mmCIF file with all atom_site columns, C-alpha atoms in Angstrom:
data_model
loop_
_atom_site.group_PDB
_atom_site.id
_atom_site.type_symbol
_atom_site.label_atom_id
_atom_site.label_alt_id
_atom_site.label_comp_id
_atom_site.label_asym_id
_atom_site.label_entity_id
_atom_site.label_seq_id
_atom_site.pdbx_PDB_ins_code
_atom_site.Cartn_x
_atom_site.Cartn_y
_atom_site.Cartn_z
_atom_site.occupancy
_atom_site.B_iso_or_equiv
_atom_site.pdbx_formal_charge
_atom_site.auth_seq_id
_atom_site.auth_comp_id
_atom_site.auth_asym_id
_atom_site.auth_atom_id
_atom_site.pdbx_PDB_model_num
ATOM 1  C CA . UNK A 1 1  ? -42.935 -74.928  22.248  1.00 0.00 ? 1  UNK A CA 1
ATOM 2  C CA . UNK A 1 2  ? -39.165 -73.785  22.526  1.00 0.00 ? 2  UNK A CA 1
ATOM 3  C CA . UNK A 1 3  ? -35.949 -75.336  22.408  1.00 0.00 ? 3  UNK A CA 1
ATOM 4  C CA . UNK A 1 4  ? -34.340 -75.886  25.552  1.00 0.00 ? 4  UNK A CA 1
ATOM 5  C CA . UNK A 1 5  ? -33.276 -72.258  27.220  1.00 0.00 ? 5  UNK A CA 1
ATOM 6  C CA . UNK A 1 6  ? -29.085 -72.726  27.631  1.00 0.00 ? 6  UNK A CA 1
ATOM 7  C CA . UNK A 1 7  ? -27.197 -69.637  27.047  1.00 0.00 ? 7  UNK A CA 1
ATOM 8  C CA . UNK A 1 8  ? -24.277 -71.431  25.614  1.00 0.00 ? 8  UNK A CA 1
ATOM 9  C CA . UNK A 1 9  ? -26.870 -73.000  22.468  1.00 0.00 ? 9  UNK A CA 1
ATOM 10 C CA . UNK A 1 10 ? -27.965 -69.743  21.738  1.00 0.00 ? 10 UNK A CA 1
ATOM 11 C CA . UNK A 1 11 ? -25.831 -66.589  22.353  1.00 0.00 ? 11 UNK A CA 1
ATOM 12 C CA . UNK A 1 12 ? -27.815 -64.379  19.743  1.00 0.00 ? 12 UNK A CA 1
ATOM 13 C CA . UNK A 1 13 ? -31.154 -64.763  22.416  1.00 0.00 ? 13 UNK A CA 1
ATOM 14 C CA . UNK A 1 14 ? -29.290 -64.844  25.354  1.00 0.00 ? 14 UNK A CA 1
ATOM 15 C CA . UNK A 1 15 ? -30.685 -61.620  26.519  1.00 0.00 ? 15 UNK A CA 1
ATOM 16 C CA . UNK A 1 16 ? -34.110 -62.170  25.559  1.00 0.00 ? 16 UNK A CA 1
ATOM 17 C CA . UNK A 1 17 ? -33.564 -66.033  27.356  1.00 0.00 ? 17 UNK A CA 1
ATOM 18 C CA . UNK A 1 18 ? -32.544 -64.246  30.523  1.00 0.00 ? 18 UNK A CA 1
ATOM 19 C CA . UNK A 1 19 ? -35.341 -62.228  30.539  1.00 0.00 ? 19 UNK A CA 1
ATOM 20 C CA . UNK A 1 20 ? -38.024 -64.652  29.660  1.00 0.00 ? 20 UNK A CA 1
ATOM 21 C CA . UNK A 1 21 ? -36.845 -66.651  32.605  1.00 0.00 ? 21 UNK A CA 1
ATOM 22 C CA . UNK A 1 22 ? -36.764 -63.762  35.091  1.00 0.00 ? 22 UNK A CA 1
ATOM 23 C CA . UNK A 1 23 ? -40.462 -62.962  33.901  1.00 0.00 ? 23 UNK A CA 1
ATOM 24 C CA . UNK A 1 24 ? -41.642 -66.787  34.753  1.00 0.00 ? 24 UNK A CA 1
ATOM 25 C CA . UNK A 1 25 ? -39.248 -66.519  38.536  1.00 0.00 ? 25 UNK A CA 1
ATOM 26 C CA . UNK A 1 26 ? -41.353 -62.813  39.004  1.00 0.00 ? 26 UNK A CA 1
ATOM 27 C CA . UNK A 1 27 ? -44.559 -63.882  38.024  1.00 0.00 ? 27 UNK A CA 1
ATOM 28 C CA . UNK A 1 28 ? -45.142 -67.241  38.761  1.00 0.00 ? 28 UNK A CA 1
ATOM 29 C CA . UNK A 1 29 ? -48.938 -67.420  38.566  1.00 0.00 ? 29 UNK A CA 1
ATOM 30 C CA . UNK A 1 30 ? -48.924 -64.845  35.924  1.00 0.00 ? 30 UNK A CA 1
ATOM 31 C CA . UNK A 1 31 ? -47.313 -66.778  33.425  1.00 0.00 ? 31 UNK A CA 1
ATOM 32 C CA . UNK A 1 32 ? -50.085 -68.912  32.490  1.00 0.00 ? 32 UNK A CA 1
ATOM 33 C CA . UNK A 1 33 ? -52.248 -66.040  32.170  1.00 0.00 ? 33 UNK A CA 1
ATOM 34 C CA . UNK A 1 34 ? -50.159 -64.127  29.025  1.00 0.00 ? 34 UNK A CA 1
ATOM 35 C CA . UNK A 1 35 ? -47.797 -62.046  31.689  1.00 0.00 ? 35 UNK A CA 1
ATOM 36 C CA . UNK A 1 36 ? -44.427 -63.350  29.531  1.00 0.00 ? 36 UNK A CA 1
ATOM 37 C CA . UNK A 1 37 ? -46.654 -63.716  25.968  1.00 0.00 ? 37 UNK A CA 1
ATOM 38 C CA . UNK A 1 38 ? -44.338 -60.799  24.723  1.00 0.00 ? 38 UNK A CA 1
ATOM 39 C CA . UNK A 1 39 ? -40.916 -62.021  25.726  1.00 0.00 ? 39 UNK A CA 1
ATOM 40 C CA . UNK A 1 40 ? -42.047 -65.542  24.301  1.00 0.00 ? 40 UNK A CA 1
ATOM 41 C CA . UNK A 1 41 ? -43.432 -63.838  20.949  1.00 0.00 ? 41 UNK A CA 1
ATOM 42 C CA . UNK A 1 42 ? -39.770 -61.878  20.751  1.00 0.00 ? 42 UNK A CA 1
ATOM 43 C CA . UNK A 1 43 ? -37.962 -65.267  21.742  1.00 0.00 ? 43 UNK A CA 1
ATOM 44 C CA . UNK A 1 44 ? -39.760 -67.265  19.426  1.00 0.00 ? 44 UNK A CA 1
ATOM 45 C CA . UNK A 1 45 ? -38.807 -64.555  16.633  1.00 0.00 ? 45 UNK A CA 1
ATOM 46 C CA . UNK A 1 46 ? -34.785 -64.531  18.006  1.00 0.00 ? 46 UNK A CA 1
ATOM 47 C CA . UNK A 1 47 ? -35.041 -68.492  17.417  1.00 0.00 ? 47 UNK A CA 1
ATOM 48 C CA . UNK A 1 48 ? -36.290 -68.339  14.120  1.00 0.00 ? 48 UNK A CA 1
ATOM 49 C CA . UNK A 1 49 ? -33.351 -65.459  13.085  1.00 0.00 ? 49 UNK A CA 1
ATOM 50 C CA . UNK A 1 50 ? -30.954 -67.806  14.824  1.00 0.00 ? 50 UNK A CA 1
ATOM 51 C CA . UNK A 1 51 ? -32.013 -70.577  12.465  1.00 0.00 ? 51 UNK A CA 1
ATOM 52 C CA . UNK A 1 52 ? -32.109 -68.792  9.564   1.00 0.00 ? 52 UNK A CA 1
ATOM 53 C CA . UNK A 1 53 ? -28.505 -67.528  10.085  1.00 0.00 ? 53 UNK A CA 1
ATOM 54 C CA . UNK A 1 54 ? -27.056 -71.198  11.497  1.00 0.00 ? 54 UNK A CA 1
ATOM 55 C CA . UNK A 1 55 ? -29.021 -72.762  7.898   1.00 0.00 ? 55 UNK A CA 1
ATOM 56 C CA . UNK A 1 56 ? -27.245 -70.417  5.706   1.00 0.00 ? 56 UNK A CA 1
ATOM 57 C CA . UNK A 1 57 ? -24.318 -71.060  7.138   1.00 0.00 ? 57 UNK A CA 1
ATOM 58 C CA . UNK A 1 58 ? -24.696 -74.494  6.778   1.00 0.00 ? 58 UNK A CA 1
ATOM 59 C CA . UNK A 1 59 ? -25.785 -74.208  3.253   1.00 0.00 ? 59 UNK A CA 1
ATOM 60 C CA . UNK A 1 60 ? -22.145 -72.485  2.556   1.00 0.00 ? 60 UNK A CA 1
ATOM 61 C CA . UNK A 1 61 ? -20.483 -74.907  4.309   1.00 0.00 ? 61 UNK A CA 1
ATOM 62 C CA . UNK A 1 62 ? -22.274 -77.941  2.265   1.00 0.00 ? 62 UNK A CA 1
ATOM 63 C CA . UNK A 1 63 ? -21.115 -75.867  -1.421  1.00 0.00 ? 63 UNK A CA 1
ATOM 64 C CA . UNK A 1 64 ? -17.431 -75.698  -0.007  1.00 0.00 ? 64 UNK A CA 1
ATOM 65 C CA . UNK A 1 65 ? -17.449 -79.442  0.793   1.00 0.00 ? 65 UNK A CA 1
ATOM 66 C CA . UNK A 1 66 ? -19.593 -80.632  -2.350  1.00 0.00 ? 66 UNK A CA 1
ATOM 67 C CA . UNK A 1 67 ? -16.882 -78.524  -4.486  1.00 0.00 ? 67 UNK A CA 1
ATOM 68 C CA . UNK A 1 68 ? -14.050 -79.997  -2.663  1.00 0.00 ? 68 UNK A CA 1
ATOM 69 C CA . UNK A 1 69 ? -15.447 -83.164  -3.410  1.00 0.00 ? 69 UNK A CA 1
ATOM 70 C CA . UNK A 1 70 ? -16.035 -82.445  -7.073  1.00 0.00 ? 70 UNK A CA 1
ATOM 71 C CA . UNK A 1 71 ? -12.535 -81.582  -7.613  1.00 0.00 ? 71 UNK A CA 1
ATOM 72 C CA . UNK A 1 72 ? -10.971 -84.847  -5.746  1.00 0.00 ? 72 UNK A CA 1
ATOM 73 C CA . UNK A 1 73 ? -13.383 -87.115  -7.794  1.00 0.00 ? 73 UNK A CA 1
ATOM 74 C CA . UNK A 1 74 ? -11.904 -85.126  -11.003 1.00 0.00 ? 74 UNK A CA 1
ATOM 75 C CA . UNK A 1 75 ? -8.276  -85.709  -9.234  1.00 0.00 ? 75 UNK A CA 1
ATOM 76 C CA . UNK A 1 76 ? -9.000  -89.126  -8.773  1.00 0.00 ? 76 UNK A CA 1
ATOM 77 C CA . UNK A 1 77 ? -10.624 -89.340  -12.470 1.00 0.00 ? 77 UNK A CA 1
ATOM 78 C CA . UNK A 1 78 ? -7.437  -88.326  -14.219 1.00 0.00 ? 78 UNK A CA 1
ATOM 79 C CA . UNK A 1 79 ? -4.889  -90.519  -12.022 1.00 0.00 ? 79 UNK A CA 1
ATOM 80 C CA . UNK A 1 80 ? -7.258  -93.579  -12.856 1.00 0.00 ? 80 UNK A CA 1
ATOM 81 C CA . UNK A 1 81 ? -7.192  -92.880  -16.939 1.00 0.00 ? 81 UNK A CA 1
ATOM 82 C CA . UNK A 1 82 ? -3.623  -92.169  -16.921 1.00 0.00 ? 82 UNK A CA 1
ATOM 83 C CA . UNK A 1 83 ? -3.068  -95.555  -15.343 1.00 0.00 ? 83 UNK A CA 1
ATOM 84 C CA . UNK A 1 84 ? -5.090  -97.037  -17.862 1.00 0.00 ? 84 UNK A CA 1
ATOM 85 C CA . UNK A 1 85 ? -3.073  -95.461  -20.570 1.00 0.00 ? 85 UNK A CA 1
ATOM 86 C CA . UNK A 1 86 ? -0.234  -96.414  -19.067 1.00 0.00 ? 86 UNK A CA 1
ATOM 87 C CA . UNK A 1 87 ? -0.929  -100.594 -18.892 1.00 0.00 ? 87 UNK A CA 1
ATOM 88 C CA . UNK A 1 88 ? -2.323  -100.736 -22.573 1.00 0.00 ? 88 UNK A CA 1
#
């Protein structure tokens, strides 16, 4: 099973989307019997790269934030003990 085909979702298979989808329109009978197996196997493959490359990015993303975060808590941290020192 696939996501669902859109373009716009996933530019890197776009090509390999189109045609898949021309191979089921062309063979309409055929495509329960393997005629599109090999545009599926290479579509499932593009989906898989896609995910790999969208989860790394992700991961990257998630460090940046998760630093930022660090360094605010920190921020925060200091400001809090220095009002402390302040009041006693």
């Amino acid at each position: 099973m696939h996501p669902p085909l859109t373009l716009h979702r996933h530019p890197m298979c776009a090509e390999i989307i189109e045609q898949f989808q021309k191979c089921h329109i062309d063979h309409p009978l055929g495509k329960f019997f393997g005629e599109c197996t090999d545009l599926k196997i290479k579509l499932d493959k593009c989906f898989r790269q896609e995910k790999a490359v969208k989860r790394k990015a992700n991961f990257e993303e998630s460090k940046k934030m998760k630093e930022r975060l660090r360094a605010h808590r920190m921020e925060n941290a200091d400001m809090r003990d220095d009002k402390n020192f302040a009041q006693a």
